[in-house]
């Protein structure tokens, strides 16, 4: 009996030691995989309310777990920015229906309810600069397809159909696409 209880005690100590060696210490920084877990999904994201303020810039950024596209709006934090974002098999220009080529394994169509022109003067507000995404982990291409009836359409070429989120912060519309599922 003493031998069985000694063996059982040794086994319990060994298992406890193994668990302690593999469990993170309290307060330890989470691993990259834990930091990058997302619950965003890849279905349509939309917000219909908008103040239709002019779009004045589009820029991109890289983060540890996602790539980011930011739409800068000429307005205040109180202005609402509407949007409709979804995956498409090909990008077709609003109004004309023309096919717009976008590089990548999947295409996110981003429609910002913000014209790329001043509604009063009809002068363009969006500089004709190319959004650079070379070397990004998820983004492959950003193509401004045009601005039609108060909405600006952008094709965002991504590596694959990955989860994304869309939100407004201040006078910015933000689209984040995760690096992995």
PDB file of C-alpha atoms in Angstrom:
ATOM      1  CA  UNK A   1       0.000   0.000   0.000  1.00  0.00           C
ATOM      2  CA  UNK A   2       2.866   2.331   0.903  1.00  0.00           C
ATOM      3  CA  UNK A   3       4.534   1.610  -2.463  1.00  0.00           C
ATOM      4  CA  UNK A   4       1.260   2.361  -4.374  1.00  0.00           C
ATOM      5  CA  UNK A   5       0.686   5.641  -2.527  1.00  0.00           C
ATOM      6  CA  UNK A   6       4.321   6.650  -3.122  1.00  0.00           C
ATOM      7  CA  UNK A   7       4.000   5.899  -6.842  1.00  0.00           C
ATOM      8  CA  UNK A   8       0.699   7.789  -6.999  1.00  0.00           C
ATOM      9  CA  UNK A   9       2.240  10.769  -5.196  1.00  0.00           C
ATOM     10  CA  UNK A  10       5.202  10.793  -7.619  1.00  0.00           C
ATOM     11  CA  UNK A  11       2.805  10.654 -10.584  1.00  0.00           C
ATOM     12  CA  UNK A  12       0.739  13.555  -9.226  1.00  0.00           C
ATOM     13  CA  UNK A  13       3.878  15.636  -8.657  1.00  0.00           C
ATOM     14  CA  UNK A  14       5.131  14.874 -12.175  1.00  0.00           C
ATOM     15  CA  UNK A  15       1.823  15.905 -13.765  1.00  0.00           C
ATOM     16  CA  UNK A  16       1.669  19.061 -11.631  1.00  0.00           C
ATOM     17  CA  UNK A  17       5.242  19.917 -12.620  1.00  0.00           C
ATOM     18  CA  UNK A  18       4.446  19.422 -16.315  1.00  0.00           C
ATOM     19  CA  UNK A  19       1.361  21.629 -16.034  1.00  0.00           C
ATOM     20  CA  UNK A  20       3.343  24.335 -14.259  1.00  0.00           C
ATOM     21  CA  UNK A  21       6.058  24.210 -16.911  1.00  0.00           C
ATOM     22  CA  UNK A  22       3.593  24.625 -19.799  1.00  0.00           C
ATOM     23  CA  UNK A  23       1.132  27.081 -18.220  1.00  0.00           C
ATOM     24  CA  UNK A  24       1.920  30.789 -18.557  1.00  0.00           C
ATOM     25  CA  UNK A  25       2.845  32.509 -15.343  1.00  0.00           C
ATOM     26  CA  UNK A  26       0.246  34.831 -13.875  1.00  0.00           C
ATOM     27  CA  UNK A  27       0.664  38.245 -15.471  1.00  0.00           C
ATOM     28  CA  UNK A  28       2.770  36.854 -18.321  1.00  0.00           C
ATOM     29  CA  UNK A  29       2.350  38.491 -21.720  1.00  0.00           C
ATOM     30  CA  UNK A  30       0.058  36.546 -24.059  1.00  0.00           C
ATOM     31  CA  UNK A  31       1.603  34.777 -27.010  1.00  0.00           C
ATOM     32  CA  UNK A  32       1.296  36.184 -30.551  1.00  0.00           C
ATOM     33  CA  UNK A  33      -1.409  33.607 -31.338  1.00  0.00           C
ATOM     34  CA  UNK A  34      -3.425  34.722 -28.296  1.00  0.00           C
ATOM     35  CA  UNK A  35      -3.009  38.398 -29.218  1.00  0.00           C
ATOM     36  CA  UNK A  36      -4.154  37.803 -32.799  1.00  0.00           C
ATOM     37  CA  UNK A  37      -7.307  35.820 -32.192  1.00  0.00           C
ATOM     38  CA  UNK A  38     -10.187  37.598 -33.932  1.00  0.00           C
ATOM     39  CA  UNK A  39     -13.939  37.132 -33.999  1.00  0.00           C
ATOM     40  CA  UNK A  40     -14.682  39.553 -36.811  1.00  0.00           C
ATOM     41  CA  UNK A  41     -15.879  37.228 -39.579  1.00  0.00           C
ATOM     42  CA  UNK A  42     -15.980  37.829 -43.316  1.00  0.00           C
ATOM     43  CA  UNK A  43     -19.629  38.726 -43.896  1.00  0.00           C
ATOM     44  CA  UNK A  44     -21.033  42.114 -44.960  1.00  0.00           C
ATOM     45  CA  UNK A  45     -20.430  45.048 -42.620  1.00  0.00           C
ATOM     46  CA  UNK A  46     -22.634  48.118 -43.088  1.00  0.00           C
ATOM     47  CA  UNK A  47     -23.663  51.369 -41.445  1.00  0.00           C
ATOM     48  CA  UNK A  48     -26.318  53.258 -43.384  1.00  0.00           C
ATOM     49  CA  UNK A  49     -26.394  56.598 -41.502  1.00  0.00           C
ATOM     50  CA  UNK A  50     -24.030  59.160 -42.971  1.00  0.00           C
ATOM     51  CA  UNK A  51     -23.494  62.908 -43.105  1.00  0.00           C
ATOM     52  CA  UNK A  52     -21.812  62.540 -46.539  1.00  0.00           C
ATOM     53  CA  UNK A  53     -18.741  64.620 -45.686  1.00  0.00           C
ATOM     54  CA  UNK A  54     -16.001  64.703 -48.384  1.00  0.00           C
ATOM     55  CA  UNK A  55     -13.253  62.095 -48.427  1.00  0.00           C
ATOM     56  CA  UNK A  56      -9.828  63.793 -48.281  1.00  0.00           C
ATOM     57  CA  UNK A  57      -7.389  60.903 -47.954  1.00  0.00           C
ATOM     58  CA  UNK A  58      -6.820  57.162 -47.869  1.00  0.00           C
ATOM     59  CA  UNK A  59      -3.836  55.640 -46.102  1.00  0.00           C
ATOM     60  CA  UNK A  60      -2.699  52.253 -44.910  1.00  0.00           C
ATOM     61  CA  UNK A  61      -0.854  50.785 -41.954  1.00  0.00           C
ATOM     62  CA  UNK A  62       0.609  47.494 -40.775  1.00  0.00           C
ATOM     63  CA  UNK A  63      -0.025  45.983 -37.354  1.00  0.00           C
ATOM     64  CA  UNK A  64       1.037  42.720 -35.704  1.00  0.00           C
ATOM     65  CA  UNK A  65      -2.272  40.962 -36.360  1.00  0.00           C
ATOM     66  CA  UNK A  66      -3.906  42.885 -39.201  1.00  0.00           C
ATOM     67  CA  UNK A  67      -3.412  45.386 -42.002  1.00  0.00           C
ATOM     68  CA  UNK A  68      -5.390  48.636 -41.811  1.00  0.00           C
ATOM     69  CA  UNK A  69      -6.933  50.977 -44.377  1.00  0.00           C
ATOM     70  CA  UNK A  70      -8.040  54.399 -43.130  1.00  0.00           C
ATOM     71  CA  UNK A  71     -10.380  56.787 -44.929  1.00  0.00           C
ATOM     72  CA  UNK A  72      -9.916  60.391 -43.776  1.00  0.00           C
ATOM     73  CA  UNK A  73     -13.105  62.468 -43.906  1.00  0.00           C
ATOM     74  CA  UNK A  74     -13.315  66.275 -43.945  1.00  0.00           C
ATOM     75  CA  UNK A  75     -15.505  66.655 -40.908  1.00  0.00           C
ATOM     76  CA  UNK A  76     -15.668  66.377 -37.163  1.00  0.00           C
ATOM     77  CA  UNK A  77     -15.828  63.436 -34.795  1.00  0.00           C
ATOM     78  CA  UNK A  78     -19.583  64.064 -34.519  1.00  0.00           C
ATOM     79  CA  UNK A  79     -20.123  63.441 -38.259  1.00  0.00           C
ATOM     80  CA  UNK A  80     -21.449  59.997 -39.120  1.00  0.00           C
ATOM     81  CA  UNK A  81     -19.640  58.028 -41.827  1.00  0.00           C
ATOM     82  CA  UNK A  82     -21.723  55.385 -43.556  1.00  0.00           C
ATOM     83  CA  UNK A  83     -20.236  52.388 -45.352  1.00  0.00           C
ATOM     84  CA  UNK A  84     -20.937  49.082 -47.043  1.00  0.00           C
ATOM     85  CA  UNK A  85     -18.034  46.588 -47.075  1.00  0.00           C
ATOM     86  CA  UNK A  86     -18.126  43.058 -48.482  1.00  0.00           C
ATOM     87  CA  UNK A  87     -16.182  40.500 -50.492  1.00  0.00           C
ATOM     88  CA  UNK A  88     -16.856  40.411 -54.244  1.00  0.00           C
ATOM     89  CA  UNK A  89     -15.661  38.075 -56.987  1.00  0.00           C
ATOM     90  CA  UNK A  90     -14.753  41.087 -59.166  1.00  0.00           C
ATOM     91  CA  UNK A  91     -14.932  44.840 -58.748  1.00  0.00           C
ATOM     92  CA  UNK A  92     -17.432  46.615 -61.002  1.00  0.00           C
ATOM     93  CA  UNK A  93     -17.406  50.407 -61.083  1.00  0.00           C
ATOM     94  CA  UNK A  94     -20.566  52.055 -59.780  1.00  0.00           C
ATOM     95  CA  UNK A  95     -22.435  53.853 -62.504  1.00  0.00           C
ATOM     96  CA  UNK A  96     -20.695  52.363 -65.540  1.00  0.00           C
ATOM     97  CA  UNK A  97     -20.408  48.713 -64.502  1.00  0.00           C
ATOM     98  CA  UNK A  98     -16.874  48.613 -65.938  1.00  0.00           C
ATOM     99  CA  UNK A  99     -14.613  45.854 -64.599  1.00  0.00           C
ATOM    100  CA  UNK A 100     -11.827  47.299 -62.405  1.00  0.00           C
ATOM    101  CA  UNK A 101      -8.777  45.033 -62.000  1.00  0.00           C
ATOM    102  CA  UNK A 102      -7.638  44.509 -58.395  1.00  0.00           C
ATOM    103  CA  UNK A 103      -4.645  42.316 -57.447  1.00  0.00           C
ATOM    104  CA  UNK A 104      -5.019  39.680 -54.750  1.00  0.00           C
ATOM    105  CA  UNK A 105      -6.606  36.360 -53.923  1.00  0.00           C
ATOM    106  CA  UNK A 106      -9.813  38.086 -52.767  1.00  0.00           C
ATOM    107  CA  UNK A 107     -11.362  41.534 -53.179  1.00  0.00           C
ATOM    108  CA  UNK A 108     -13.066  43.591 -50.501  1.00  0.00           C
ATOM    109  CA  UNK A 109     -15.326  46.258 -51.976  1.00  0.00           C
ATOM    110  CA  UNK A 110     -15.382  49.256 -49.662  1.00  0.00           C
ATOM    111  CA  UNK A 111     -18.075  51.829 -50.331  1.00  0.00           C
ATOM    112  CA  UNK A 112     -17.671  54.878 -48.105  1.00  0.00           C
ATOM    113  CA  UNK A 113     -20.709  57.154 -48.001  1.00  0.00           C
ATOM    114  CA  UNK A 114     -18.422  60.121 -48.556  1.00  0.00           C
ATOM    115  CA  UNK A 115     -17.842  61.776 -51.949  1.00  0.00           C
ATOM    116  CA  UNK A 116     -14.300  62.289 -53.250  1.00  0.00           C
ATOM    117  CA  UNK A 117     -15.339  65.807 -54.258  1.00  0.00           C
ATOM    118  CA  UNK A 118     -16.781  68.927 -52.669  1.00  0.00           C
ATOM    119  CA  UNK A 119     -20.564  68.670 -53.196  1.00  0.00           C
ATOM    120  CA  UNK A 120     -20.879  72.462 -53.593  1.00  0.00           C
ATOM    121  CA  UNK A 121     -18.032  73.135 -56.049  1.00  0.00           C
ATOM    122  CA  UNK A 122     -17.681  69.609 -57.518  1.00  0.00           C
ATOM    123  CA  UNK A 123     -13.891  70.029 -57.123  1.00  0.00           C
ATOM    124  CA  UNK A 124     -12.011  66.814 -56.242  1.00  0.00           C
ATOM    125  CA  UNK A 125     -11.032  66.446 -52.572  1.00  0.00           C
ATOM    126  CA  UNK A 126      -9.123  63.162 -52.798  1.00  0.00           C
ATOM    127  CA  UNK A 127      -5.536  63.472 -54.044  1.00  0.00           C
ATOM    128  CA  UNK A 128      -4.716  61.093 -56.887  1.00  0.00           C
ATOM    129  CA  UNK A 129      -2.035  59.297 -54.904  1.00  0.00           C
ATOM    130  CA  UNK A 130      -1.528  55.552 -54.917  1.00  0.00           C
ATOM    131  CA  UNK A 131      -1.957  53.862 -51.541  1.00  0.00           C
ATOM    132  CA  UNK A 132       1.196  51.790 -51.112  1.00  0.00           C
ATOM    133  CA  UNK A 133       0.822  48.315 -49.639  1.00  0.00           C
ATOM    134  CA  UNK A 134       4.067  46.696 -50.817  1.00  0.00           C
ATOM    135  CA  UNK A 135       5.382  44.255 -48.226  1.00  0.00           C
ATOM    136  CA  UNK A 136       2.102  44.034 -46.312  1.00  0.00           C
ATOM    137  CA  UNK A 137       1.178  40.626 -44.948  1.00  0.00           C
ATOM    138  CA  UNK A 138      -2.492  40.752 -46.033  1.00  0.00           C
ATOM    139  CA  UNK A 139      -3.015  43.697 -48.396  1.00  0.00           C
ATOM    140  CA  UNK A 140      -2.061  43.322 -52.053  1.00  0.00           C
ATOM    141  CA  UNK A 141      -3.679  46.315 -53.807  1.00  0.00           C
ATOM    142  CA  UNK A 142      -5.811  49.407 -53.201  1.00  0.00           C
ATOM    143  CA  UNK A 143      -7.742  50.773 -56.180  1.00  0.00           C
ATOM    144  CA  UNK A 144     -10.013  53.812 -56.042  1.00  0.00           C
ATOM    145  CA  UNK A 145     -12.734  52.869 -58.519  1.00  0.00           C
ATOM    146  CA  UNK A 146     -14.450  56.249 -58.404  1.00  0.00           C
ATOM    147  CA  UNK A 147     -16.919  58.472 -56.640  1.00  0.00           C
ATOM    148  CA  UNK A 148     -20.529  58.408 -57.756  1.00  0.00           C
ATOM    149  CA  UNK A 149     -23.651  59.965 -56.221  1.00  0.00           C
ATOM    150  CA  UNK A 150     -21.978  60.833 -52.916  1.00  0.00           C
ATOM    151  CA  UNK A 151     -20.229  57.496 -52.443  1.00  0.00           C
ATOM    152  CA  UNK A 152     -16.614  56.535 -53.008  1.00  0.00           C
ATOM    153  CA  UNK A 153     -15.844  52.988 -54.114  1.00  0.00           C
ATOM    154  CA  UNK A 154     -12.517  51.302 -53.350  1.00  0.00           C
ATOM    155  CA  UNK A 155     -11.300  47.823 -54.213  1.00  0.00           C
ATOM    156  CA  UNK A 156      -9.051  46.363 -51.533  1.00  0.00           C
ATOM    157  CA  UNK A 157      -7.093  43.389 -52.823  1.00  0.00           C
ATOM    158  CA  UNK A 158      -6.169  40.961 -50.047  1.00  0.00           C
ATOM    159  CA  UNK A 159      -4.179  37.737 -49.895  1.00  0.00           C
ATOM    160  CA  UNK A 160      -7.272  35.574 -49.220  1.00  0.00           C
ATOM    161  CA  UNK A 161     -10.800  35.885 -47.895  1.00  0.00           C
ATOM    162  CA  UNK A 162      -9.937  36.780 -44.308  1.00  0.00           C
ATOM    163  CA  UNK A 163     -11.918  38.214 -41.392  1.00  0.00           C
ATOM    164  CA  UNK A 164     -12.324  41.974 -41.302  1.00  0.00           C
ATOM    165  CA  UNK A 165     -13.880  44.694 -39.188  1.00  0.00           C
ATOM    166  CA  UNK A 166     -15.043  48.206 -39.994  1.00  0.00           C
ATOM    167  CA  UNK A 167     -15.539  51.075 -37.554  1.00  0.00           C
ATOM    168  CA  UNK A 168     -15.513  54.835 -37.246  1.00  0.00           C
ATOM    169  CA  UNK A 169     -13.164  56.659 -34.939  1.00  0.00           C
ATOM    170  CA  UNK A 170     -13.395  60.440 -35.002  1.00  0.00           C
ATOM    171  CA  UNK A 171     -13.503  61.559 -38.624  1.00  0.00           C
ATOM    172  CA  UNK A 172     -11.889  58.333 -39.877  1.00  0.00           C
ATOM    173  CA  UNK A 173     -13.425  55.199 -41.325  1.00  0.00           C
ATOM    174  CA  UNK A 174     -11.210  52.193 -40.524  1.00  0.00           C
ATOM    175  CA  UNK A 175     -11.079  48.804 -42.257  1.00  0.00           C
ATOM    176  CA  UNK A 176      -8.890  46.161 -40.597  1.00  0.00           C
ATOM    177  CA  UNK A 177      -8.223  42.811 -42.295  1.00  0.00           C
ATOM    178  CA  UNK A 178      -6.752  40.068 -40.100  1.00  0.00           C
ATOM    179  CA  UNK A 179      -3.614  38.209 -41.131  1.00  0.00           C
ATOM    180  CA  UNK A 180      -5.154  34.827 -40.220  1.00  0.00           C
ATOM    181  CA  UNK A 181      -8.401  33.234 -39.119  1.00  0.00           C
TER     182      UNK A 181
END
